[in-house]
Amino acid sequence: MPNAVQMIKQDHKKVEGLFQKYKKTKGQDAKRRIAEQAMDQLEIHAKLEEEIFYPAAKRELEDGEIIEEALKEHSMVKDLIEELRAMESEDESFEEKWSELVENVQHHVQEEENELLPQVQDTDIDLAQCGEEMQERKEELMEESESGTAARSGAARSAKSRSGRSSGRAARH
């Protein structure tokens, strides 16, 4: 089982892979599915760091400022995700907002991997134990996310079919 630092880096790679896949994908629906996957992954990753990793790191690090900065960055990313989820894929500003999210996440990852994680590795944190806790919580969050994603996509299909029916009725009159 990966330790906490390895797990964080694996999550970073997975999200970066989704960002690259999004960039290469054609079609709004396909891009939106990839964006939703990435946003789900980011939300789970942020919760793991905020609930388990950051509190452990903050207890051990002499300067907690780096954690405060990371939490601010998480907040910005969460706000962007909320805005993106409220948008239709066809919305002209979706791509611009998506690019902003990608930039923010990449900046955060770079700081975390180059500054925070090396500092944490020099502390007495039990990274193996922290990794186990994070893995357990991740499994819980993924189950919650899967049921939430199903509900979101079901609601979107339902809204689409309602709008399709109403426009069909209007066309017949």
PDB file of N, CA and C in Angstrom, residues 74-129:
ATOM      1  N   HIS A  74      -6.952  25.194  -2.391  1.00  0.00           N
ATOM      2  CA  HIS A  74      -8.065  24.242  -2.450  1.00  0.00           C
ATOM      3  C   HIS A  74      -9.393  24.987  -2.555  1.00  0.00           C
ATOM      4  N   SER A  75      -9.524  26.034  -1.788  1.00  0.00           N
ATOM      5  CA  SER A  75     -10.760  26.815  -1.800  1.00  0.00           C
ATOM      6  C   SER A  75     -11.029  27.403  -3.185  1.00  0.00           C
ATOM      7  N   MET A  76      -9.986  27.923  -3.814  1.00  0.00           N
ATOM      8  CA  MET A  76     -10.135  28.479  -5.167  1.00  0.00           C
ATOM      9  C   MET A  76     -10.559  27.398  -6.154  1.00  0.00           C
ATOM     10  N   VAL A  77      -9.947  26.229  -6.051  1.00  0.00           N
ATOM     11  CA  VAL A  77     -10.274  25.118  -6.952  1.00  0.00           C
ATOM     12  C   VAL A  77     -11.722  24.675  -6.726  1.00  0.00           C
ATOM     13  N   LYS A  78     -12.144  24.587  -5.473  1.00  0.00           N
ATOM     14  CA  LYS A  78     -13.533  24.189  -5.176  1.00  0.00           C
ATOM     15  C   LYS A  78     -14.523  25.185  -5.768  1.00  0.00           C
ATOM     16  N   ASP A  79     -14.211  26.468  -5.662  1.00  0.00           N
ATOM     17  CA  ASP A  79     -15.087  27.495  -6.245  1.00  0.00           C
ATOM     18  C   ASP A  79     -15.180  27.329  -7.760  1.00  0.00           C
ATOM     19  N   LEU A  80     -14.058  27.065  -8.398  1.00  0.00           N
ATOM     20  CA  LEU A  80     -14.047  26.866  -9.855  1.00  0.00           C
ATOM     21  C   LEU A  80     -14.853  25.624 -10.237  1.00  0.00           C
ATOM     22  N   ILE A  81     -14.718  24.556  -9.462  1.00  0.00           N
ATOM     23  CA  ILE A  81     -15.484  23.333  -9.734  1.00  0.00           C
ATOM     24  C   ILE A  81     -16.974  23.617  -9.614  1.00  0.00           C
ATOM     25  N   GLU A  82     -17.346  24.339  -8.579  1.00  0.00           N
ATOM     26  CA  GLU A  82     -18.759  24.688  -8.388  1.00  0.00           C
ATOM     27  C   GLU A  82     -19.284  25.486  -9.585  1.00  0.00           C
ATOM     28  N   GLU A  83     -18.505  26.447 -10.045  1.00  0.00           N
ATOM     29  CA  GLU A  83     -18.907  27.253 -11.206  1.00  0.00           C
ATOM     30  C   GLU A  83     -19.015  26.386 -12.458  1.00  0.00           C
ATOM     31  N   LEU A  84     -18.048  25.503 -12.662  1.00  0.00           N
ATOM     32  CA  LEU A  84     -18.064  24.633 -13.844  1.00  0.00           C
ATOM     33  C   LEU A  84     -19.261  23.689 -13.824  1.00  0.00           C
ATOM     34  N   ARG A  85     -19.565  23.141 -12.666  1.00  0.00           N
ATOM     35  CA  ARG A  85     -20.687  22.201 -12.569  1.00  0.00           C
ATOM     36  C   ARG A  85     -22.016  22.897 -12.828  1.00  0.00           C
ATOM     37  N   ALA A  86     -22.079  24.188 -12.555  1.00  0.00           N
ATOM     38  CA  ALA A  86     -23.317  24.943 -12.785  1.00  0.00           C
ATOM     39  C   ALA A  86     -23.491  25.323 -14.253  1.00  0.00           C
ATOM     40  N   MET A  87     -22.431  25.192 -15.039  1.00  0.00           N
ATOM     41  CA  MET A  87     -22.472  25.590 -16.456  1.00  0.00           C
ATOM     42  C   MET A  87     -22.894  24.430 -17.344  1.00  0.00           C
ATOM     43  N   GLU A  88     -23.475  24.785 -18.467  1.00  0.00           N
ATOM     44  CA  GLU A  88     -23.719  23.808 -19.527  1.00  0.00           C
ATOM     45  C   GLU A  88     -22.403  23.640 -20.288  1.00  0.00           C
ATOM     46  N   SER A  89     -22.178  22.465 -20.836  1.00  0.00           N
ATOM     47  CA  SER A  89     -20.952  22.219 -21.613  1.00  0.00           C
ATOM     48  C   SER A  89     -20.847  23.174 -22.790  1.00  0.00           C
ATOM     49  N   GLU A  90     -22.013  23.545 -23.328  1.00  0.00           N
ATOM     50  CA  GLU A  90     -22.044  24.415 -24.508  1.00  0.00           C
ATOM     51  C   GLU A  90     -21.743  25.872 -24.164  1.00  0.00           C
ATOM     52  N   ASP A  91     -21.797  26.203 -22.889  1.00  0.00           N
ATOM     53  CA  ASP A  91     -21.552  27.578 -22.446  1.00  0.00           C
ATOM     54  C   ASP A  91     -20.183  28.029 -22.951  1.00  0.00           C
ATOM     55  N   GLU A  92     -20.155  29.174 -23.594  1.00  0.00           N
ATOM     56  CA  GLU A  92     -18.909  29.676 -24.190  1.00  0.00           C
ATOM     57  C   GLU A  92     -17.794  29.863 -23.166  1.00  0.00           C
ATOM     58  N   SER A  93     -18.156  30.183 -21.938  1.00  0.00           N
ATOM     59  CA  SER A  93     -17.118  30.434 -20.938  1.00  0.00           C
ATOM     60  C   SER A  93     -16.647  29.152 -20.240  1.00  0.00           C
ATOM     61  N   PHE A  94     -17.236  27.991 -20.587  1.00  0.00           N
ATOM     62  CA  PHE A  94     -16.828  26.732 -19.951  1.00  0.00           C
ATOM     63  C   PHE A  94     -15.344  26.453 -20.182  1.00  0.00           C
ATOM     64  N   GLU A  95     -14.899  26.561 -21.434  1.00  0.00           N
ATOM     65  CA  GLU A  95     -13.488  26.275 -21.758  1.00  0.00           C
ATOM     66  C   GLU A  95     -12.542  27.210 -21.010  1.00  0.00           C
ATOM     67  N   GLU A  96     -12.925  28.473 -20.937  1.00  0.00           N
ATOM     68  CA  GLU A  96     -12.090  29.459 -20.235  1.00  0.00           C
ATOM     69  C   GLU A  96     -11.999  29.115 -18.748  1.00  0.00           C
ATOM     70  N   LYS A  97     -13.139  28.773 -18.154  1.00  0.00           N
ATOM     71  CA  LYS A  97     -13.177  28.424 -16.732  1.00  0.00           C
ATOM     72  C   LYS A  97     -12.407  27.117 -16.498  1.00  0.00           C
ATOM     73  N   TRP A  98     -12.551  26.176 -17.427  1.00  0.00           N
ATOM     74  CA  TRP A  98     -11.825  24.901 -17.327  1.00  0.00           C
ATOM     75  C   TRP A  98     -10.319  25.159 -17.338  1.00  0.00           C
ATOM     76  N   SER A  99      -9.858  26.012 -18.246  1.00  0.00           N
ATOM     77  CA  SER A  99      -8.429  26.343 -18.330  1.00  0.00           C
ATOM     78  C   SER A  99      -7.942  26.970 -17.030  1.00  0.00           C
ATOM     79  N   GLU A 100      -8.774  27.794 -16.439  1.00  0.00           N
ATOM     80  CA  GLU A 100      -8.427  28.422 -15.156  1.00  0.00           C
ATOM     81  C   GLU A 100      -8.279  27.352 -14.067  1.00  0.00           C
ATOM     82  N   LEU A 101      -9.192  26.386 -14.059  1.00  0.00           N
ATOM     83  CA  LEU A 101      -9.107  25.289 -13.095  1.00  0.00           C
ATOM     84  C   LEU A 101      -7.802  24.511 -13.294  1.00  0.00           C
ATOM     85  N   VAL A 102      -7.517  24.141 -14.525  1.00  0.00           N
ATOM     86  CA  VAL A 102      -6.306  23.366 -14.832  1.00  0.00           C
ATOM     87  C   VAL A 102      -5.064  24.124 -14.367  1.00  0.00           C
ATOM     88  N   GLU A 103      -4.987  25.410 -14.679  1.00  0.00           N
ATOM     89  CA  GLU A 103      -3.832  26.227 -14.263  1.00  0.00           C
ATOM     90  C   GLU A 103      -3.675  26.241 -12.749  1.00  0.00           C
ATOM     91  N   ASN A 104      -4.788  26.454 -12.042  1.00  0.00           N
ATOM     92  CA  ASN A 104      -4.746  26.499 -10.580  1.00  0.00           C
ATOM     93  C   ASN A 104      -4.287  25.167  -9.997  1.00  0.00           C
ATOM     94  N   VAL A 105      -4.815  24.081 -10.528  1.00  0.00           N
ATOM     95  CA  VAL A 105      -4.444  22.758 -10.023  1.00  0.00           C
ATOM     96  C   VAL A 105      -2.971  22.478 -10.313  1.00  0.00           C
ATOM     97  N   GLN A 106      -2.523  22.772 -11.508  1.00  0.00           N
ATOM     98  CA  GLN A 106      -1.118  22.518 -11.850  1.00  0.00           C
ATOM     99  C   GLN A 106      -0.170  23.339 -10.974  1.00  0.00           C
ATOM    100  N   HIS A 107      -0.537  24.575 -10.685  1.00  0.00           N
ATOM    101  CA  HIS A 107       0.270  25.419  -9.793  1.00  0.00           C
ATOM    102  C   HIS A 107       0.318  24.792  -8.398  1.00  0.00           C
ATOM    103  N   HIS A 108      -0.840  24.369  -7.906  1.00  0.00           N
ATOM    104  CA  HIS A 108      -0.928  23.765  -6.576  1.00  0.00           C
ATOM    105  C   HIS A 108      -0.073  22.491  -6.502  1.00  0.00           C
ATOM    106  N   VAL A 109      -0.181  21.659  -7.519  1.00  0.00           N
ATOM    107  CA  VAL A 109       0.576  20.400  -7.559  1.00  0.00           C
ATOM    108  C   VAL A 109       2.075  20.686  -7.533  1.00  0.00           C
ATOM    109  N   GLN A 110       2.495  21.647  -8.327  1.00  0.00           N
ATOM    110  CA  GLN A 110       3.919  21.982  -8.379  1.00  0.00           C
ATOM    111  C   GLN A 110       4.422  22.434  -7.005  1.00  0.00           C
ATOM    112  N   GLU A 111       3.680  23.328  -6.360  1.00  0.00           N
ATOM    113  CA  GLU A 111       4.088  23.792  -5.027  1.00  0.00           C
ATOM    114  C   GLU A 111       4.101  22.646  -4.031  1.00  0.00           C
ATOM    115  N   GLU A 112       3.057  21.835  -4.081  1.00  0.00           N
ATOM    116  CA  GLU A 112       2.950  20.748  -3.123  1.00  0.00           C
ATOM    117  C   GLU A 112       4.092  19.741  -3.291  1.00  0.00           C
ATOM    118  N   GLU A 113       4.365  19.358  -4.534  1.00  0.00           N
ATOM    119  CA  GLU A 113       5.395  18.345  -4.767  1.00  0.00           C
ATOM    120  C   GLU A 113       6.814  18.881  -4.570  1.00  0.00           C
ATOM    121  N   ASN A 114       7.013  20.170  -4.801  1.00  0.00           N
ATOM    122  CA  ASN A 114       8.360  20.737  -4.675  1.00  0.00           C
ATOM    123  C   ASN A 114       8.652  21.325  -3.302  1.00  0.00           C
ATOM    124  N   GLU A 115       7.610  21.691  -2.565  1.00  0.00           N
ATOM    125  CA  GLU A 115       7.832  22.337  -1.269  1.00  0.00           C
ATOM    126  C   GLU A 115       7.265  21.535  -0.096  1.00  0.00           C
ATOM    127  N   LEU A 116       5.945  21.326  -0.110  1.00  0.00           N
ATOM    128  CA  LEU A 116       5.300  20.699   1.050  1.00  0.00           C
ATOM    129  C   LEU A 116       5.727  19.245   1.255  1.00  0.00           C
ATOM    130  N   LEU A 117       5.619  18.436   0.229  1.00  0.00           N
ATOM    131  CA  LEU A 117       5.903  17.004   0.400  1.00  0.00           C
ATOM    132  C   LEU A 117       7.343  16.738   0.844  1.00  0.00           C
ATOM    133  N   PRO A 118       8.339  17.417   0.275  1.00  0.00           N
ATOM    134  CA  PRO A 118       9.704  17.200   0.793  1.00  0.00           C
ATOM    135  C   PRO A 118       9.844  17.595   2.272  1.00  0.00           C
ATOM    136  N   GLN A 119       9.174  18.675   2.674  1.00  0.00           N
ATOM    137  CA  GLN A 119       9.232  19.083   4.084  1.00  0.00           C
ATOM    138  C   GLN A 119       8.602  18.022   4.977  1.00  0.00           C
ATOM    139  N   VAL A 120       7.463  17.489   4.538  1.00  0.00           N
ATOM    140  CA  VAL A 120       6.754  16.482   5.329  1.00  0.00           C
ATOM    141  C   VAL A 120       7.596  15.210   5.452  1.00  0.00           C
ATOM    142  N   GLN A 121       8.296  14.859   4.397  1.00  0.00           N
ATOM    143  CA  GLN A 121       9.123  13.647   4.437  1.00  0.00           C
ATOM    144  C   GLN A 121      10.272  13.773   5.438  1.00  0.00           C
ATOM    145  N   ASP A 122      10.620  14.997   5.809  1.00  0.00           N
ATOM    146  CA  ASP A 122      11.685  15.223   6.794  1.00  0.00           C
ATOM    147  C   ASP A 122      11.160  15.275   8.226  1.00  0.00           C
ATOM    148  N   THR A 123       9.871  14.998   8.426  1.00  0.00           N
ATOM    149  CA  THR A 123       9.290  15.029   9.777  1.00  0.00           C
ATOM    150  C   THR A 123       9.131  13.605  10.305  1.00  0.00           C
ATOM    151  N   ASP A 124       8.539  13.509  11.492  1.00  0.00           N
ATOM    152  CA  ASP A 124       8.302  12.199  12.113  1.00  0.00           C
ATOM    153  C   ASP A 124       6.915  11.642  11.795  1.00  0.00           C
ATOM    154  N   ILE A 125       6.228  12.218  10.836  1.00  0.00           N
ATOM    155  CA  ILE A 125       4.896  11.716  10.478  1.00  0.00           C
ATOM    156  C   ILE A 125       5.016  10.267  10.015  1.00  0.00           C
ATOM    157  N   ASP A 126       4.110   9.433  10.499  1.00  0.00           N
ATOM    158  CA  ASP A 126       4.049   8.043  10.042  1.00  0.00           C
ATOM    159  C   ASP A 126       3.303   8.043   8.709  1.00  0.00           C
ATOM    160  N   LEU A 127       4.063   8.164   7.626  1.00  0.00           N
ATOM    161  CA  LEU A 127       3.464   8.283   6.294  1.00  0.00           C
ATOM    162  C   LEU A 127       2.724   7.021   5.871  1.00  0.00           C
ATOM    163  N   ALA A 128       3.174   5.862   6.355  1.00  0.00           N
ATOM    164  CA  ALA A 128       2.486   4.606   6.025  1.00  0.00           C
ATOM    165  C   ALA A 128       1.104   4.589   6.677  1.00  0.00           C
ATOM    166  N   GLN A 129       1.049   4.936   7.955  1.00  0.00           N
ATOM    167  CA  GLN A 129      -0.232   4.971   8.674  1.00  0.00           C
ATOM    168  C   GLN A 129      -1.155   6.023   8.066  1.00  0.00           C
TER     169      GLN A 129
END
